[in-house]
Amino acid sequence: MSDQKRLFLVDAYALIFRGYYAFIKNPRINSKGEDTSAIMGFMNSLLDVIKRERPDHLAVCFDKGGSADRVEMFEAYKANRDETPEGIKTAVPYIYEILKAMHIPIMVKEGYEADDVIGTLAKKAEKEGYQTFMVTPDKDFAQLVSENIFMYRPMFGGGYETWGIPEVQKKFEVTDPLQVIDFLGMMGDASDNIPGLPGVGEKTAKKFLAAYGSMENLLANTHELKGKMKEKVEANSELGMLSKKLATIMLDVPVNFNEKDFEMSEPDIPKVTEIFQELEFRRLIDNFNKTFSAETVAPKVETTQSTEAKVSDKTETKTTPKEVKSAGAGQFSLFGGEDNSAEATPSNTRKTAENTSHFYQSIASGMATKLFVKNLMNQTSVCFDTETTGLNSLTAELVGISFSWETGKGFYVPFPEDKNEAQKLIETFRPFFENENIQKIGQNLKYDIKVLAKYNIEVKGKLFDTMLAHYLINPDMRHNMDVLAETYLNYTPISIVDLIGKKGKNQLSMREVPLEKQTEYAVEDADITLQLKEHFEKELGEANTQKLFDDIEIPLLRVLATMELEGINLDKGFLNSLSEQLNTDIEALVKNIYEAAGEEFNIASPKQLGIILFEKLKLVDKPKKTKTGQYKTGEDILSYLAKDHEIIQNILDYRGLAKLKSTYVDALPLQVEESTGRVHTDYMQTVAATGRLSSNNPNLQNIPIRTERGRQVRKAFIPRNEDYTLLAADYSQIELRIIAALSKEETMIEAFKNGEDIHASTASKVFGVPISEVTREQRSNAKTVNFGIIYGVSAFGLSNQTDLSRGEAKELIDTYYETYPKLRAYMSEQVDFARDHGYVQTVLGRRRYLKDINSRNAIVRGAAERNAVNAPIQGSAADIIKIAMINIHNKMKAGDYKSKMLLQVHDELVFDVYKPELEELSSLIKTEMEGAFKMEVPLDVEIDTGLNWLEAH
DNA sequence: CACATGTGCAA
DNA sequence: TATTGCACATGTG
């Protein structure tokens, strides 16, 4: 390394924003409800740089008041940037405080952007003989790169890349970094509000640069261009020059580079620790101490096993796996001294397979397998993960299975392509999978269970699914393994994309991946899942979440796997003829609409439709626009206009039929699984934040029912054969019953106990008429309010949903609360509870955290308050039907019924019932559903049967 | 081919 | 300015 002095200039806001958005899906919230993502993100980056590079000179640069010059040049400059998120605003003062405590100089110059400050300082430092590193992900800085000035770019997923002249040349396809200015000027930069040349994107900009070298030269030679592009560029030459100016980083900021001011000095460790403690940054305190402890001079690699690490400046760290002990009495020593250690990449402190020591071994020979299974059978708890040829568990073939029962160690069993051979191999593992006494751990076990079921292997014994565990710990977050590993283990697993490529053209099948890579990837997954399990196990115990996990979600996983494997029979022929009828009707409507419009256009394009309706036909004086400036053409908007213009009703009809055809009638037959002839939806158990299931591929929870035409689709869902019949069992008004019971609102409870029609009953009370005299309209409005209450509706919302005016809507809501006073009290109790505890919960203690409940932003807070009311209700209903499903499944299994549970639609279960079992099963289902959870309000279930799903209602 | 947007279906 | 979802067609790069 040269003796040249090195200066690091950190672009604070860029790193703060980046840190904030890196956590956007899983924001860090401390116990005070503050979003500390931005601070955490920034500090991670800063410490990372310090630890990695040990700079002798460093400063952090902020903006203040924006760039007066640029705003003068271009009014819109940064004008329509979204407002700075609250989580960032609150972060900045903390970051200032921390930097002060760390004795790191802060550079700010009123009226200048950090870009300009950094640029000016970098150039000045260069004159003093420094090497300067600009720490920022912002590509604008590439224009400043020189022999002594570099960009130091944090990369997603950890690590850094350094951009010198060659990198910039390659990246932007320029000869001189200064041309980056021309490049940005041409293509523009949405995030910086640089307009750029219209119609010029990255590709065109590069082409222009290659041909003309600069914006000026391009504009001087536009005669060489052709067609539209020529017109556009010529018409916008001024905009082009302006864009170039905006993209130029200014180098004349009045700041001085006094070396002394930028020297790194010892931080005030106690002070920094105190701030971190306040922010609840436990891991960061460790990280900080490590970074500044005396002996750490070089990048240090954490390992999961004992290491013989030689740490010295700029050398790699080697780790040696421990000799593997054979477990139990068996002589299980297949694993020789193969060196699995990997070089530590100095460019990454986040642990990855590259820099973590582990022992992963593949097991190939028959003898080895037998010994391995024997060893497996000695364990009490094993994590496993199946690797398959695809994501469809019904057709996926096993490529391998990984196992781990000890952190940092695991095994991979590759499977042969030949089906008979594969079946033979899996038979070896049957004793393991079907052993009741060995706990099976996995991430999304439903998938593995389904895959193995296709090999006729049943996974028995206690289960622990890390995905489900995390769903209960915080349902609002994401639960895929990569995110969990990064969040809880600070570990970045090998990405599947690295392994098999992006989907599309050249994506590999897992089988085509070299065995060593398969092993690394697969065993790593099992290893990580095992570590996550140890982590989550403790967290689950804290709340009554443990019961929810053991008694609801885990048993439900098996129920869902069974239902999904079962699928439902679909009458393809019926849908095909329906499709033809729709086609005829749609064609007629299209013809009609074109005539009325006076031209042909794409009716399905909201953009084109908007222009026809509101520009050509001028149907409305002031049409409403969407946030992107297009005309709104939603059903609610068009319905208002229907009475005035014939074309509107035709458009609405077209929309309805086109939707029906494309989403259901034509799409469903394509979803029939070839191997079974049935439709197999996939229930997502960890998606809905309230505890509901969701359904996809296809979504069988949104099959039409409200319109006559749409309802027909349900006729296509039929029993498996003539010995069976479809049975649908619906909870009647379960959410209203729950809110009545939870609020202890006697009036409503009584109505339910008396078996009254709740909407009519509400109408009767609210409008002050006997229940027999309630009009259809009154009942309908009462129904809307009843539902609206569950969602936290406003007078505005209610008036939009009904024919009522704002005033009438408000009056109706007021009267409603007077009729059911305890309902209102209950709702505000929920909000208060959320404010105090940061979460709300269902009848079974399922939690939903509401970080925005104390937000200063009324809109954000309002949304959180509605969630506080809605989540316990929707979630409790979800809890209850889950209980019913598990109990019904178990009884049907125990009773060895031929009938099958097929579908769940939030408050409804659909069964394929073997006719001789009908009576017995109807009563079993009703009993179990109504008895799933006892409240002061009785649950009521309506059951019906028929030749198809429509008849069963 | 990937992604955002607008729209609309269900409970 | 009503909750939770999923999927389609269009339009853009």
Tab-separated table of N, CA and C in Angstrom, chain A residues 663-725:
chain	number	residue	atom	x	y	z
A	663	THR	N	-60.008	-13.189	-16.340
A	663	THR	CA	-59.511	-13.590	-15.019
A	663	THR	C	-60.032	-14.952	-14.575
A	664	TYR	N	-61.234	-15.292	-15.004
A	664	TYR	CA	-61.806	-16.541	-14.493
A	664	TYR	C	-62.074	-17.563	-15.596
A	665	VAL	N	-62.957	-17.201	-16.516
A	665	VAL	CA	-63.455	-18.196	-17.477
A	665	VAL	C	-62.320	-18.769	-18.341
A	666	ASP	N	-61.421	-17.893	-18.799
A	666	ASP	CA	-60.327	-18.395	-19.629
A	666	ASP	C	-59.125	-18.852	-18.812
A	667	ALA	N	-58.935	-18.215	-17.661
A	667	ALA	CA	-57.719	-18.497	-16.891
A	667	ALA	C	-57.815	-19.811	-16.113
A	668	LEU	N	-58.969	-20.086	-15.547
A	668	LEU	CA	-59.081	-21.260	-14.678
A	668	LEU	C	-58.776	-22.587	-15.388
A	669	PRO	N	-59.303	-22.819	-16.581
A	669	PRO	CA	-59.004	-24.114	-17.212
A	669	PRO	C	-57.499	-24.327	-17.422
A	670	LEU	N	-56.771	-23.218	-17.608
A	670	LEU	CA	-55.326	-23.343	-17.800
A	670	LEU	C	-54.610	-23.738	-16.513
A	671	GLN	N	-55.315	-23.583	-15.389
A	671	GLN	CA	-54.696	-23.893	-14.101
A	671	GLN	C	-54.949	-25.334	-13.667
A	672	VAL	N	-55.663	-26.060	-14.494
A	672	VAL	CA	-55.902	-27.463	-14.138
A	672	VAL	C	-54.589	-28.223	-14.242
A	673	GLU	N	-54.249	-28.900	-13.173
A	673	GLU	CA	-52.989	-29.631	-13.123
A	673	GLU	C	-53.105	-30.908	-13.955
A	674	GLU	N	-52.193	-31.046	-14.873
A	674	GLU	CA	-52.283	-32.168	-15.791
A	674	GLU	C	-52.256	-33.514	-15.069
A	675	SER	N	-51.365	-33.608	-14.098
A	675	SER	CA	-51.165	-34.904	-13.455
A	675	SER	C	-52.376	-35.364	-12.642
A	676	THR	N	-53.225	-34.423	-12.200
A	676	THR	CA	-54.356	-34.818	-11.363
A	676	THR	C	-55.691	-34.473	-12.009
A	677	GLY	N	-55.662	-33.619	-13.035
A	677	GLY	CA	-56.903	-33.178	-13.660
A	677	GLY	C	-57.704	-32.241	-12.773
A	678	ARG	N	-57.061	-31.720	-11.755
A	678	ARG	CA	-57.785	-30.851	-10.823
A	678	ARG	C	-57.057	-29.522	-10.607
A	679	VAL	N	-57.754	-28.578	-9.981
A	679	VAL	CA	-57.149	-27.273	-9.701
A	679	VAL	C	-56.629	-27.265	-8.265
A	680	HIS	N	-55.341	-26.967	-8.132
A	680	HIS	CA	-54.717	-26.977	-6.796
A	680	HIS	C	-54.265	-25.577	-6.449
A	681	THR	N	-55.003	-24.903	-5.598
A	681	THR	CA	-54.558	-23.571	-5.179
A	681	THR	C	-53.443	-23.734	-4.148
A	682	ASP	N	-52.729	-22.650	-3.912
A	682	ASP	CA	-51.678	-22.665	-2.905
A	682	ASP	C	-52.106	-21.684	-1.817
A	683	TYR	N	-52.306	-22.174	-0.608
A	683	TYR	CA	-52.680	-21.267	0.481
A	683	TYR	C	-51.432	-20.695	1.119
A	684	MET	N	-51.415	-19.367	1.212
A	684	MET	CA	-50.290	-18.698	1.851
A	684	MET	C	-50.658	-18.493	3.314
A	685	GLN	N	-49.815	-19.002	4.165
A	685	GLN	CA	-50.143	-18.968	5.594
A	685	GLN	C	-49.485	-17.780	6.291
A	686	THR	N	-48.611	-17.095	5.594
A	686	THR	CA	-47.835	-16.046	6.276
A	686	THR	C	-47.863	-14.724	5.523
A	687	VAL	N	-48.940	-14.490	4.821
A	687	VAL	CA	-48.997	-13.265	4.021
A	687	VAL	C	-49.870	-12.192	4.658
A	688	ALA	N	-51.104	-12.559	5.018
A	688	ALA	CA	-52.030	-11.558	5.524
A	688	ALA	C	-51.669	-11.178	6.961
A	689	ALA	N	-51.506	-9.885	7.187
A	689	ALA	CA	-51.038	-9.412	8.489
A	689	ALA	C	-52.040	-9.688	9.606
A	690	THR	N	-53.289	-9.946	9.259
A	690	THR	CA	-54.299	-10.150	10.288
A	690	THR	C	-54.401	-11.599	10.750
A	691	GLY	N	-53.806	-12.523	10.006
A	691	GLY	CA	-53.907	-13.934	10.369
A	691	GLY	C	-54.737	-14.729	9.383
A	692	ARG	N	-55.336	-14.030	8.428
A	692	ARG	CA	-56.068	-14.746	7.399
A	692	ARG	C	-55.120	-15.547	6.521
A	693	LEU	N	-55.716	-16.479	5.760
A	693	LEU	CA	-54.964	-17.133	4.707
A	693	LEU	C	-55.100	-16.279	3.452
A	694	SER	N	-54.238	-16.526	2.506
A	694	SER	CA	-54.519	-16.005	1.168
A	694	SER	C	-54.312	-17.170	0.209
A	695	SER	N	-54.812	-17.010	-0.991
A	695	SER	CA	-54.820	-18.116	-1.941
A	695	SER	C	-54.267	-17.634	-3.268
A	696	ASN	N	-53.407	-18.441	-3.881
A	696	ASN	CA	-53.006	-18.074	-5.234
A	696	ASN	C	-52.665	-19.269	-6.125
A	697	ASN	N	-52.505	-18.924	-7.397
A	697	ASN	CA	-52.200	-19.917	-8.440
A	697	ASN	C	-53.158	-21.085	-8.514
A	698	PRO	N	-54.411	-20.893	-8.741
A	698	PRO	CA	-55.116	-19.624	-8.853
A	698	PRO	C	-55.674	-19.195	-7.503
A	699	ASN	N	-56.120	-17.934	-7.465
A	699	ASN	CA	-56.783	-17.442	-6.267
A	699	ASN	C	-58.220	-17.961	-6.280
A	700	LEU	N	-58.517	-18.869	-5.364
A	700	LEU	CA	-59.882	-19.404	-5.305
A	700	LEU	C	-60.696	-18.724	-4.213
A	701	GLN	N	-60.149	-17.632	-3.683
A	701	GLN	CA	-60.889	-16.888	-2.661
A	701	GLN	C	-61.560	-15.652	-3.240
A	702	ASN	N	-61.477	-15.469	-4.550
A	702	ASN	CA	-62.218	-14.336	-5.125
A	702	ASN	C	-62.996	-14.738	-6.383
A	703	ILE	N	-63.596	-15.897	-6.333
A	703	ILE	CA	-64.466	-16.320	-7.426
A	703	ILE	C	-65.770	-15.514	-7.332
A	704	PRO	N	-66.224	-14.941	-8.455
A	704	PRO	CA	-67.382	-14.026	-8.416
A	704	PRO	C	-68.630	-14.680	-7.813
A	705	ILE	N	-69.455	-13.847	-7.207
A	705	ILE	CA	-70.740	-14.331	-6.685
A	705	ILE	C	-71.801	-13.242	-6.731
A	706	ARG	N	-71.365	-11.976	-6.794
A	706	ARG	CA	-72.321	-10.880	-6.610
A	706	ARG	C	-73.202	-10.619	-7.825
A	707	THR	N	-72.672	-10.814	-9.017
A	707	THR	CA	-73.505	-10.572	-10.192
A	707	THR	C	-73.943	-11.902	-10.791
A	708	GLU	N	-75.074	-11.865	-11.461
A	708	GLU	CA	-75.655	-13.074	-12.028
A	708	GLU	C	-74.673	-13.741	-13.002
A	709	ARG	N	-74.124	-12.913	-13.841
A	709	ARG	CA	-73.216	-13.417	-14.873
A	709	ARG	C	-71.952	-14.016	-14.249
A	710	GLY	N	-71.393	-13.293	-13.284
A	710	GLY	CA	-70.159	-13.733	-12.644
A	710	GLY	C	-70.362	-15.027	-11.873
A	711	ARG	N	-71.500	-15.085	-11.211
A	711	ARG	CA	-71.846	-16.230	-10.382
A	711	ARG	C	-71.759	-17.557	-11.149
A	712	GLN	N	-71.999	-17.476	-12.443
A	712	GLN	CA	-72.004	-18.696	-13.260
A	712	GLN	C	-70.681	-19.453	-13.164
A	713	VAL	N	-69.600	-18.700	-12.947
A	713	VAL	CA	-68.286	-19.340	-12.863
A	713	VAL	C	-68.292	-20.429	-11.794
A	714	ARG	N	-69.075	-20.199	-10.755
A	714	ARG	CA	-69.083	-21.164	-9.654
A	714	ARG	C	-69.656	-22.517	-10.070
A	715	LYS	N	-70.427	-22.490	-11.146
A	715	LYS	CA	-70.979	-23.761	-11.623
A	715	LYS	C	-69.884	-24.682	-12.142
A	716	ALA	N	-68.725	-24.111	-12.421
A	716	ALA	CA	-67.631	-24.931	-12.965
A	716	ALA	C	-66.920	-25.724	-11.882
A	717	PHE	N	-67.152	-25.384	-10.618
A	717	PHE	CA	-66.511	-26.134	-9.534
A	717	PHE	C	-67.445	-27.264	-9.122
A	718	ILE	N	-67.021	-28.488	-9.397
A	718	ILE	CA	-67.929	-29.627	-9.262
A	718	ILE	C	-67.322	-30.752	-8.421
A	719	PRO	N	-68.148	-31.677	-7.953
A	719	PRO	CA	-67.644	-32.806	-7.165
A	719	PRO	C	-66.746	-33.704	-8.026
A	720	ARG	N	-65.995	-34.599	-7.369
A	720	ARG	CA	-65.046	-35.423	-8.131
A	720	ARG	C	-65.744	-36.400	-9.072
A	721	ASN	N	-66.898	-36.930	-8.642
A	721	ASN	CA	-67.686	-37.779	-9.537
A	721	ASN	C	-69.105	-37.875	-9.000
A	722	GLU	N	-69.928	-38.685	-9.629
A	722	GLU	CA	-71.351	-38.674	-9.286
A	722	GLU	C	-71.645	-39.254	-7.901
A	723	ASP	N	-70.645	-39.883	-7.309
A	723	ASP	CA	-70.852	-40.387	-5.944
A	723	ASP	C	-70.661	-39.292	-4.891
A	724	TYR	N	-70.249	-38.149	-5.363
A	724	TYR	CA	-69.932	-37.065	-4.421
A	724	TYR	C	-70.827	-35.855	-4.664
A	725	THR	N	-70.877	-35.003	-3.659
A	725	THR	CA	-71.608	-33.748	-3.793
A	725	THR	C	-70.784	-32.645	-3.131
